[in-house]
């Protein structure tokens, strides 16, 4: 794949101006995500009320792919139910690892901009880290690691 | 010197034909996304010349059998070639005896061997082990495991802002509890060449043995273990144009003989009953099971190849690349080189303001430029310089200035995309 198809303007924009960046003072749930391969860290705080995500924020040190993924994720799940968020988490992981058929109905909307990541196996974990962390926060797990991901990345085609 | 390598060093005084040498490496002809490959990740693993590939093919097609066992022809040939490889490594590092060279699976395995074989026998509760901030994880984690098991303590030598070891602080760490020093010869993350000779001498004045992690030094610096007087020295073949999965541990014979075996099994014994095992002599005591015979022979061919060019010629050429690349990167606003030691090998770790190394690596890859991005398995170094990770361009003798130019152009593309 050509890298420009990954670093599209929408991703670059979310990297430059991340939405929902920061930390909620009165979070009901939180988790820290960690990618031990590169040392990236991500903190997610959210307010869950009646199983609905009323507010969510993230902060941390990470690459553009991870930051944009986190930014777009927070925008996508804010106001959604826990069940809807879990559906998005599942679909995003399937998308990033090349297992989602985007021609079939799904709920990802603009998040499909990350579909090109499946061709860069070393970067898949960057995109998935925020979603792992959100899953951990929703399930009251303090931390998440990309190394818990059992998805097998595909090899890039450089022929 | 094999006939295939003879042309490399017909005249010691003249500069080698670097273009011709580059042509020995078939992988360098690859294109990535339509761009010629600029392989600048040599500190992670170097590429293999056709001469080494051919040697591996010759072994597999005409010489393979298990060693040290049968009396048939192929077993004798394989045993002899395996032994010859050990002798080549002995000469490469100027060890006194071939039995002081142990084949291991690589640097990490070697350090673990010393930890288990020497450390677990001789280091006790309350003892102190000196390491440096520059160590690779492979020379930290085994000693932490030992320290946790024994109740020993790790003491760490700091570095200055250039990435040079603070030798005065090293000397202050010594006391009667100091029992071992683990010291990286060349930093994989920064390229710093450490003043190991003086540090070894100082440790010996306190009766303390020293292990040198030479994984990043052996490809670029002539290693003379007798001149250094180090107690242990280790490196891996795959950073010296050889195969993966093989390396050596050099150890002084008296120390190796005093150590307990690390792994038990076949070939490391002279006799076994269910009541008692008598261990073999060195080096066999530390080479349990069937070793990577082909890889060892390939390792021997690789050091033949490098020796034919000349390590000093290689170092001089790479220093030229380092100077050129350093000047080029210093000219780019927003690029900061981390690790500016006076004595360096051809490694440039750098950060670009506001851009994560992983994004840099991905965009450079688009231009065919292969660099390493991450913490380089040296997280204490990253913490010292307050960065989560860096991008690292590391050069070999088959690299050329146009590949530095490709790196520079790639960095400018990165900045255009992200800034």
Coordinates of C-alpha atoms in Angstrom, one line a residue:
Chain A
X1 CA 0.0 0.0 0.0
X2 CA 1.1 3.6 -0.4
X3 CA 1.5 5.3 3.0
X4 CA -0.3 8.4 1.9
X5 CA -3.5 6.4 1.8
X6 CA -3.0 5.9 5.6
X7 CA -1.9 9.4 6.5
X8 CA -5.1 11.0 5.1
X9 CA -6.0 14.5 5.9
X10 CA -8.6 13.5 8.4
X11 CA -6.0 11.5 10.4
X12 CA -3.5 14.3 10.2
X13 CA -6.2 16.8 11.4
X14 CA -7.1 14.7 14.4
X15 CA -3.4 14.3 15.2
X16 CA -2.8 18.1 15.1
X17 CA -6.1 18.9 16.9
X18 CA -7.1 15.9 19.0
X19 CA -10.7 16.0 20.2
X20 CA -11.6 15.3 23.8
X21 CA -7.9 15.6 24.8
X22 CA -7.3 15.8 28.6
X23 CA -8.5 14.1 31.7
X24 CA -12.0 14.1 33.3
X25 CA -11.8 15.1 37.0
X26 CA -14.8 13.0 38.1
X27 CA -14.4 9.9 36.0
X28 CA -16.4 6.8 36.8
X29 CA -14.0 4.7 34.8
X30 CA -10.5 4.9 33.7
X31 CA -7.7 2.8 32.2
X32 CA -4.1 3.2 31.0
X33 CA -3.1 1.6 27.8
X34 CA 0.5 0.6 27.0
X35 CA 2.3 -0.5 23.9
X36 CA 5.5 -2.1 25.3
X37 CA 7.1 -2.3 21.8
X38 CA 7.4 1.4 21.5
X39 CA 6.7 2.7 25.0
X40 CA 3.6 4.6 24.1
X41 CA 1.1 5.3 26.8
X42 CA -2.5 6.4 26.8
X43 CA -4.9 7.3 29.6
X44 CA -8.6 7.2 29.1
X45 CA -11.2 8.6 31.6
X46 CA -14.9 8.4 31.1
X47 CA -18.2 9.1 32.8
X48 CA -20.6 6.2 32.5
X49 CA -24.2 6.7 33.7
X50 CA -27.0 4.3 33.2
X51 CA -24.7 2.4 30.8
X52 CA -24.2 5.4 28.6
X53 CA -20.9 7.2 28.0
X54 CA -21.8 10.8 28.9
X55 CA -18.2 12.1 28.6
X56 CA -14.8 10.7 27.6
X57 CA -11.3 12.1 27.4
X58 CA -7.8 10.8 26.6
X59 CA -4.2 11.9 27.0
X60 CA -0.8 10.5 26.6
X61 CA 2.3 10.2 24.5
X62 CA 1.8 8.5 21.2
X63 CA 2.2 8.5 17.5
X64 CA -0.1 10.2 15.0
X65 CA -1.9 7.0 14.2
X66 CA -2.6 6.3 17.9
X67 CA -3.6 9.8 18.7
X68 CA -5.9 10.2 15.7
X69 CA -7.4 6.8 16.5
X70 CA -8.0 7.9 20.1
X71 CA -9.4 11.2 19.1
X72 CA -11.9 9.8 16.5
X73 CA -12.8 7.0 19.0
X74 CA -13.8 9.4 21.7
X75 CA -15.9 11.4 19.2
X76 CA -17.5 8.2 18.0
X77 CA -18.4 6.7 21.4
X78 CA -19.5 9.9 23.3
X79 CA -23.2 9.6 24.0
X80 CA -23.3 5.9 23.0
X81 CA -24.3 3.0 25.2
X82 CA -21.7 0.7 26.6
X83 CA -23.0 -2.1 24.3
X84 CA -22.7 0.2 21.2
X85 CA -19.2 1.1 22.2
X86 CA -18.2 -2.5 22.6
X87 CA -19.6 -3.2 19.1
X88 CA -17.4 -0.4 17.7
X89 CA -14.4 -1.8 19.6
X90 CA -15.0 -5.2 18.0
X91 CA -15.6 -3.8 14.5
X92 CA -12.5 -1.5 14.7
X93 CA -10.3 -4.4 15.7
X94 CA -11.7 -6.4 12.8
X95 CA -11.1 -3.5 10.5
X96 CA -7.5 -2.9 11.6
X97 CA -6.6 -6.5 11.2
X98 CA -8.2 -6.9 7.8
X99 CA -11.0 -9.2 9.0
X100 CA -13.9 -6.8 8.5
X101 CA -15.7 -6.8 5.2
X102 CA -16.5 -3.2 4.7
X103 CA -19.1 -4.0 2.1
X104 CA -21.2 -5.6 4.8
X105 CA -23.2 -3.4 7.2
X106 CA -21.1 -2.0 10.1
X107 CA -21.1 1.0 12.4
X108 CA -17.7 2.5 11.9
X109 CA -18.6 5.4 9.6
X110 CA -15.5 7.7 9.1
X111 CA -13.4 5.4 11.2
X112 CA -12.9 3.3 8.0
X113 CA -10.2 5.8 7.2
X114 CA -8.0 3.5 9.2
X115 CA -8.6 0.6 6.8
X116 CA -5.1 1.0 5.3
X117 CA -3.5 0.1 8.6
X118 CA -4.1 -3.6 7.9
X119 CA -1.3 -3.4 5.3
X120 CA 1.2 -2.1 7.9
X121 CA 1.3 -4.9 10.4
X122 CA 3.9 -3.1 12.6
X123 CA 1.4 -0.2 13.0
X124 CA -1.8 -2.1 13.7
X125 CA -1.1 -2.0 17.4
X126 CA -0.8 1.8 17.3
X127 CA -4.3 2.1 15.9
X128 CA -5.8 -0.5 18.2
X129 CA -4.2 0.7 21.5
X130 CA -7.0 3.3 22.3
X131 CA -9.7 0.8 21.7
X132 CA -8.0 -1.8 23.9
X133 CA -7.8 0.9 26.6
X134 CA -11.5 1.9 26.2
X135 CA -12.5 -1.8 26.6
X136 CA -10.4 -2.0 29.7
X137 CA -11.9 1.2 31.1
X138 CA -15.5 0.0 30.4
X139 CA -14.7 -3.3 32.1
X140 CA -13.0 -1.8 35.1
X141 CA -9.6 -3.1 34.2
X142 CA -6.9 -0.6 35.2
X143 CA -4.7 -1.3 32.3
X144 CA -4.5 -2.7 28.8
X145 CA -1.6 -3.8 26.6
X146 CA -1.3 -4.2 22.9
X147 CA 0.5 -7.5 23.7
X148 CA -2.9 -8.9 24.8
X149 CA -4.0 -8.6 21.2
X150 CA -4.1 -12.1 19.6
X151 CA -4.8 -10.8 16.1
X152 CA -2.3 -12.1 13.5
X153 CA -1.2 -9.2 11.3
X154 CA -0.9 -9.8 7.6
X155 CA 2.4 -9.3 5.6
X156 CA 2.7 -6.2 3.5
X157 CA 3.0 -6.7 -0.2
X158 CA 6.1 -5.1 -1.6
X159 CA 6.3 -7.0 -4.8
Chain B
X1 CA 41.4 -15.7 3.2
X2 CA 39.2 -17.6 0.7
X3 CA 39.7 -17.1 -3.0
X4 CA 36.3 -15.4 -3.2
X5 CA 37.5 -12.8 -0.8
X6 CA 41.0 -12.4 -2.1
X7 CA 40.1 -9.4 -4.4
X8 CA 38.9 -7.4 -1.4
X9 CA 42.3 -6.9 0.1
X10 CA 44.9 -7.2 -2.7
X11 CA 46.6 -4.1 -1.3
X12 CA 46.2 -3.1 2.3
X13 CA 47.3 0.4 1.7
X14 CA 44.7 1.1 -0.9
X15 CA 41.1 1.8 -0.2
X16 CA 38.8 -1.1 -0.9
X17 CA 36.5 -0.9 -3.9
X18 CA 33.3 -0.1 -1.9
X19 CA 31.0 -0.3 -5.0
X20 CA 32.3 -3.8 -5.8
X21 CA 31.8 -4.8 -2.1
X22 CA 28.3 -3.4 -2.2
X23 CA 27.6 -5.6 -5.2
X24 CA 28.3 -8.7 -2.9
X25 CA 25.0 -8.1 -1.2
X26 CA 22.1 -9.2 -3.3
X27 CA 19.4 -7.9 -1.0
X28 CA 20.5 -4.3 -1.5
X29 CA 19.1 -4.5 -5.1
X30 CA 15.6 -4.6 -3.7
X31 CA 13.0 -1.9 -4.3
X32 CA 10.4 -1.0 -1.6
X33 CA 7.2 0.5 -3.0
X34 CA 9.1 1.2 -6.2
X35 CA 12.0 3.0 -4.4
X36 CA 15.5 1.6 -4.1
X37 CA 16.1 0.2 -0.7
X38 CA 18.3 2.3 1.6
X39 CA 19.0 -0.2 4.4
X40 CA 20.0 1.9 7.4
X41 CA 19.1 -0.6 10.2
X42 CA 22.4 -2.3 10.4
X43 CA 22.6 -2.0 14.2
X44 CA 19.6 -4.3 14.4
X45 CA 20.9 -6.8 11.8
X46 CA 23.3 -6.5 9.0
X47 CA 22.9 -8.1 5.5
X48 CA 24.7 -11.1 4.2
X49 CA 27.1 -11.1 1.3
X50 CA 26.9 -13.7 -1.5
X51 CA 30.1 -15.3 -0.2
X52 CA 28.4 -16.2 3.1
X53 CA 25.2 -17.3 1.4
X54 CA 27.3 -19.6 -0.9
X55 CA 29.2 -21.0 2.1
X56 CA 25.9 -22.0 3.7
X57 CA 24.7 -23.5 0.5
X58 CA 27.9 -25.5 0.1
X59 CA 27.6 -26.8 3.7
X60 CA 24.0 -27.8 3.3
X61 CA 24.5 -29.4 -0.2
X62 CA 27.8 -31.3 0.4
X63 CA 28.9 -31.3 4.1
X64 CA 25.9 -31.6 6.4
X65 CA 25.8 -34.2 9.2
X66 CA 25.7 -34.1 13.0
X67 CA 29.0 -33.5 14.7
X68 CA 31.1 -35.1 17.4
X69 CA 29.4 -38.4 17.0
X70 CA 29.6 -40.7 14.0
X71 CA 32.7 -42.0 12.3
X72 CA 31.4 -41.6 8.8
X73 CA 32.8 -39.1 6.2
X74 CA 30.2 -36.4 6.4
X75 CA 30.2 -36.3 10.2
X76 CA 34.0 -35.9 10.1
X77 CA 33.8 -33.1 7.6
X78 CA 31.0 -31.3 9.5
X79 CA 32.9 -31.7 12.8
X80 CA 36.1 -30.3 11.3
X81 CA 34.3 -27.4 9.6
X82 CA 32.5 -26.5 12.9
X83 CA 35.9 -26.6 14.7
X84 CA 37.4 -24.5 12.0
X85 CA 34.7 -21.9 12.5
X86 CA 35.6 -21.8 16.2
X87 CA 39.2 -21.3 15.3
X88 CA 38.3 -18.4 13.0
X89 CA 36.4 -16.7 15.8
X90 CA 39.3 -17.3 18.1
X91 CA 41.6 -15.5 15.7
X92 CA 39.0 -12.8 15.0
X93 CA 39.1 -11.8 18.7
X94 CA 42.7 -12.9 19.4
X95 CA 41.7 -15.4 22.2
X96 CA 44.5 -17.4 23.6
X97 CA 42.9 -20.8 22.9
X98 CA 40.0 -22.0 20.8
X99 CA 38.4 -23.6 23.8
X100 CA 37.8 -20.1 25.2
X101 CA 35.2 -19.6 22.4
X102 CA 31.7 -20.9 23.2
X103 CA 29.1 -21.0 20.5
X104 CA 25.8 -19.7 21.8
X105 CA 22.6 -18.6 20.1
X106 CA 23.7 -14.9 20.4
X107 CA 24.6 -12.1 22.7
X108 CA 21.6 -12.5 24.9
X109 CA 22.2 -16.2 25.3
X110 CA 25.8 -15.6 26.1
X111 CA 25.0 -13.1 28.9
X112 CA 22.4 -15.5 30.3
X113 CA 25.1 -18.2 30.2
X114 CA 27.4 -16.0 32.3
X115 CA 24.6 -15.1 34.7
X116 CA 23.7 -18.7 35.3
X117 CA 27.1 -20.2 35.0
X118 CA 29.1 -17.6 36.9
X119 CA 26.6 -15.4 38.6
X120 CA 24.5 -18.0 40.3
X121 CA 27.6 -19.8 41.6
X122 CA 29.7 -16.8 42.8
X123 CA 27.3 -13.9 43.5
X124 CA 25.6 -13.9 46.9
X125 CA 23.2 -11.8 49.0
X126 CA 24.5 -8.3 49.6
X127 CA 26.8 -8.3 46.6
X128 CA 26.7 -5.5 44.1
X129 CA 26.7 -5.7 40.3
X130 CA 27.7 -2.6 38.2
X131 CA 25.9 -1.9 35.0
X132 CA 25.7 1.3 32.9
X133 CA 22.8 3.5 31.7
X134 CA 23.7 2.5 28.2
X135 CA 23.1 -1.2 28.6
X136 CA 20.8 -3.1 26.2
X137 CA 18.0 -4.9 28.0
X138 CA 19.9 -8.1 27.4
X139 CA 22.6 -6.9 29.8
X140 CA 20.1 -5.7 32.4
X141 CA 17.4 -8.2 32.7
X142 CA 19.5 -11.3 33.4
X143 CA 21.3 -9.5 36.2
X144 CA 18.1 -8.2 37.6
X145 CA 16.8 -11.8 37.7
X146 CA 20.0 -12.8 39.5
X147 CA 19.8 -9.9 41.9
X148 CA 16.2 -10.7 42.8
X149 CA 17.1 -14.4 43.3
X150 CA 20.2 -13.8 45.4
X151 CA 19.4 -10.5 47.2
X152 CA 22.1 -8.7 45.3
X153 CA 22.0 -5.0 44.2
X154 CA 22.4 -3.4 40.7
X155 CA 24.4 -0.2 40.7
X156 CA 24.3 2.0 37.5
X157 CA 26.9 4.2 35.9
X158 CA 25.3 7.5 34.7
X159 CA 25.9 9.2 31.3
X160 CA 26.4 12.8 30.5
X161 CA 24.3 14.9 28.0
X162 CA 26.5 13.7 25.1
X163 CA 25.8 10.0 26.0
X164 CA 29.2 9.4 27.3
X165 CA 29.7 7.3 30.5
X166 CA 30.7 9.3 33.6
X167 CA 33.8 7.2 34.4
X168 CA 34.5 9.1 37.6
X169 CA 31.1 8.0 38.9
X170 CA 31.8 4.4 37.8
X171 CA 34.9 4.4 39.9
X172 CA 33.0 5.7 42.9
X173 CA 30.6 2.8 42.7
X174 CA 33.3 0.3 43.7
X175 CA 33.5 -1.1 47.2
X176 CA 34.1 -4.4 48.9
X177 CA 30.6 -5.6 47.9
X178 CA 31.2 -5.1 44.2
X179 CA 31.4 -8.5 42.6
X180 CA 30.7 -8.1 38.9
X181 CA 30.7 -5.5 36.1
X182 CA 28.6 -5.8 32.9
X183 CA 29.6 -3.2 30.3
X184 CA 28.4 -2.5 26.8
X185 CA 31.3 -1.7 24.5
X186 CA 29.3 0.4 22.0
X187 CA 25.8 1.7 22.7
X188 CA 23.3 0.3 20.3
X189 CA 20.9 3.3 20.9
X190 CA 23.5 6.1 20.6
X191 CA 26.6 4.7 19.0
X192 CA 28.9 5.8 21.9
X193 CA 32.1 3.9 22.1
X194 CA 32.9 3.3 25.8
X195 CA 36.4 3.5 27.2
X196 CA 36.3 -0.1 28.3
X197 CA 40.0 -0.8 28.6
X198 CA 40.4 1.7 31.5
X199 CA 37.2 0.5 33.0
X200 CA 38.3 -3.1 32.9
X201 CA 41.7 -2.3 34.4
X202 CA 40.0 -0.4 37.2
X203 CA 37.6 -3.3 38.0
X204 CA 40.5 -5.7 38.0
X205 CA 42.4 -3.6 40.5
X206 CA 39.4 -4.3 42.8
X207 CA 39.5 -8.0 41.8
X208 CA 36.2 -7.8 40.0
X209 CA 35.5 -9.6 36.7
X210 CA 34.1 -7.8 33.7
X211 CA 31.7 -8.9 31.0
X212 CA 31.7 -6.9 27.8
X213 CA 28.6 -6.8 25.5
X214 CA 30.3 -6.4 22.2
X215 CA 27.2 -6.8 19.9
X216 CA 27.6 -3.4 18.4
X217 CA 31.4 -3.2 18.6
X218 CA 32.5 -6.4 16.8
X219 CA 31.3 -5.2 13.4
X220 CA 33.2 -1.9 13.6
X221 CA 36.1 -2.2 16.0
X222 CA 39.0 -4.7 16.0
X223 CA 38.5 -6.8 19.1
X224 CA 41.5 -8.1 21.0
X225 CA 40.4 -9.8 24.1
X226 CA 43.9 -10.4 25.4
X227 CA 44.8 -6.7 25.0
X228 CA 41.5 -5.7 26.7
X229 CA 42.0 -8.4 29.4
X230 CA 38.2 -8.6 29.7
X231 CA 36.9 -11.7 31.4
X232 CA 34.0 -12.3 29.1
X233 CA 33.2 -10.9 25.7
X234 CA 30.2 -11.6 23.6
X235 CA 28.6 -10.7 20.2
X236 CA 26.2 -12.1 17.6
X237 CA 26.9 -13.3 14.0
X238 CA 23.9 -11.5 12.4
X239 CA 25.4 -8.1 13.1
X240 CA 28.6 -9.1 11.3
X241 CA 27.0 -10.2 8.0
X242 CA 26.4 -13.7 9.3
X243 CA 23.4 -15.8 10.1
X244 CA 20.9 -15.3 12.9
X245 CA 20.7 -17.7 15.8
X246 CA 24.4 -17.9 16.5
X247 CA 27.0 -15.9 18.5
X248 CA 29.9 -16.4 20.8
X249 CA 30.9 -16.1 24.4
X250 CA 34.6 -15.6 24.9
X251 CA 35.6 -16.4 28.5
X252 CA 39.0 -16.8 30.1
X253 CA 39.6 -20.5 30.3
X254 CA 40.1 -20.6 34.1
X255 CA 36.8 -18.8 34.6
X256 CA 34.9 -21.0 32.2
X257 CA 36.3 -24.1 33.9
X258 CA 35.2 -22.8 37.3
X259 CA 31.7 -22.1 36.2
X260 CA 28.7 -24.4 36.4
X261 CA 27.0 -25.5 33.1
X262 CA 24.0 -23.4 32.0
X263 CA 22.1 -26.1 30.0
X264 CA 22.3 -29.8 30.5
X265 CA 22.0 -32.4 27.7
X266 CA 23.9 -34.3 25.1
X267 CA 27.5 -33.5 24.2
X268 CA 28.2 -31.5 27.3
X269 CA 29.0 -34.6 29.3
X270 CA 31.8 -37.2 29.5
X271 CA 29.6 -39.8 31.3
X272 CA 26.1 -40.1 32.7
X273 CA 24.6 -42.5 35.1
X274 CA 21.4 -41.9 37.0
X275 CA 23.6 -41.4 40.1
X276 CA 26.0 -38.9 38.6
X277 CA 27.0 -36.9 35.6
X278 CA 30.6 -35.9 34.8
X279 CA 30.7 -32.7 32.7
X280 CA 32.7 -32.4 29.5
X281 CA 35.6 -30.0 29.3
X282 CA 35.3 -26.4 27.9
X283 CA 34.0 -25.4 25.4
X284 CA 31.8 -28.5 25.2
X285 CA 30.5 -28.1 28.7
X286 CA 28.6 -25.1 27.5
X287 CA 27.3 -26.4 24.2
X288 CA 24.6 -28.8 25.1
X289 CA 22.7 -30.6 22.3
X290 CA 23.2 -30.3 18.6
X291 CA 24.5 -26.8 17.9
X292 CA 23.6 -24.7 14.9
X293 CA 26.3 -26.2 12.8
X294 CA 25.5 -24.5 9.5
X295 CA 25.2 -21.1 11.2
X296 CA 28.5 -21.5 13.0
X297 CA 30.2 -22.3 9.6
X298 CA 28.4 -19.3 8.1
X299 CA 29.7 -17.2 11.0
X300 CA 33.2 -18.3 10.2
X301 CA 32.7 -17.3 6.6
X302 CA 31.3 -13.9 7.7
X303 CA 34.4 -13.1 9.7
X304 CA 36.6 -14.3 6.8
X305 CA 34.7 -11.8 4.6
X306 CA 35.0 -8.9 7.1
X307 CA 38.7 -9.7 7.8
X308 CA 39.4 -9.7 4.1
X309 CA 38.1 -6.1 3.8
X310 CA 39.7 -5.1 7.1
X311 CA 37.8 -4.0 10.2
X312 CA 39.9 -0.8 10.3
X313 CA 39.1 0.0 6.6
X314 CA 35.5 -0.6 7.5
X315 CA 35.6 1.7 10.5
X316 CA 37.3 4.5 8.5
X317 CA 34.7 4.3 5.7
X318 CA 31.8 4.2 8.1
X319 CA 33.2 7.2 10.0
X320 CA 33.1 9.1 6.8
X321 CA 29.4 8.2 6.4
X322 CA 28.7 9.2 10.0
X323 CA 30.3 12.6 9.5
X324 CA 28.4 13.3 6.3
X325 CA 25.1 12.1 7.8
X326 CA 25.6 14.1 11.0
X327 CA 26.3 17.3 9.1
X328 CA 23.3 16.7 6.9
X329 CA 20.9 16.1 9.8
X330 CA 22.3 19.0 11.8
X331 CA 21.3 21.2 8.8
X332 CA 17.6 20.3 9.1
X333 CA 15.7 22.6 11.5
X334 CA 13.7 20.7 14.1
X335 CA 16.0 17.6 13.9
X336 CA 17.9 16.8 17.1
X337 CA 20.6 14.1 17.3
X338 CA 20.6 12.2 20.6
X339 CA 24.0 10.9 21.4
X340 CA 26.9 13.2 20.4
X341 CA 29.8 11.4 22.1
X342 CA 33.3 12.2 20.9
X343 CA 33.9 8.5 20.1
X344 CA 31.0 7.0 18.1
X345 CA 30.3 4.3 15.6
X346 CA 28.1 5.1 12.6
X347 CA 24.8 5.3 14.5
X348 CA 22.6 8.4 14.5
X349 CA 19.7 8.4 16.9
X350 CA 17.5 11.4 16.3
X351 CA 14.2 13.0 17.2
X352 CA 12.1 15.4 15.1
X353 CA 10.2 18.1 17.1
X354 CA 6.5 17.2 17.3
X355 CA 6.7 14.0 15.3
X356 CA 6.6 10.5 16.8
X357 CA 9.4 8.1 15.7
X358 CA 6.9 5.5 14.5
X359 CA 5.3 8.0 12.1
X360 CA 8.8 9.0 10.9
X361 CA 9.7 5.3 10.3
X362 CA 6.5 4.7 8.3
X363 CA 7.0 7.7 6.0
X364 CA 10.7 6.9 5.5
X365 CA 9.7 3.4 4.5
X366 CA 7.6 4.8 1.8
X367 CA 10.8 6.3 0.4
X368 CA 12.6 2.9 0.7
X369 CA 14.6 4.1 3.7
X370 CA 14.8 1.5 6.4
X371 CA 15.5 2.9 9.9
X372 CA 14.7 1.5 13.3
X373 CA 12.2 3.4 15.4
X374 CA 11.4 2.6 19.1
X375 CA 13.3 2.4 22.3
X376 CA 15.9 0.0 20.8
X377 CA 15.6 -2.3 23.8
X378 CA 17.4 0.3 25.8
X379 CA 14.7 2.0 27.8
X380 CA 17.0 3.4 30.5
X381 CA 18.8 5.4 27.8
X382 CA 15.5 6.7 26.5
X383 CA 14.5 7.7 30.0
X384 CA 17.9 9.5 30.5
X385 CA 17.2 11.6 27.4
X386 CA 13.5 12.0 28.3
X387 CA 12.2 10.6 25.0
X388 CA 9.8 7.6 24.7
X389 CA 11.7 6.5 21.6
X390 CA 14.0 7.7 18.8
X391 CA 14.5 7.1 15.1
X392 CA 17.9 5.5 14.4
X393 CA 19.9 5.3 11.2
X394 CA 22.8 2.9 11.5
X395 CA 25.3 2.5 8.7
X396 CA 27.4 -0.3 7.4
X397 CA 30.3 -0.4 5.0
X398 CA 28.0 -1.2 2.1
X399 CA 26.0 2.0 2.6
X400 CA 26.7 5.0 0.5
X401 CA 26.2 8.8 0.6
X402 CA 23.2 8.7 -1.7
X403 CA 21.4 6.6 0.9
X404 CA 22.1 9.4 3.4
X405 CA 20.6 11.8 0.9
X406 CA 17.5 9.6 0.7
X407 CA 17.3 9.7 4.5
X408 CA 17.5 13.5 4.4
X409 CA 14.9 13.8 1.7
X410 CA 12.6 11.4 3.6
X411 CA 12.9 13.5 6.8
X412 CA 11.9 16.6 4.9
X413 CA 8.9 14.8 3.5
X414 CA 8.0 13.8 7.1
X415 CA 8.2 17.4 8.2
X416 CA 6.1 18.5 5.3
X417 CA 3.3 16.0 6.1
X418 CA 3.2 16.5 9.8
X419 CA 4.2 20.2 10.4

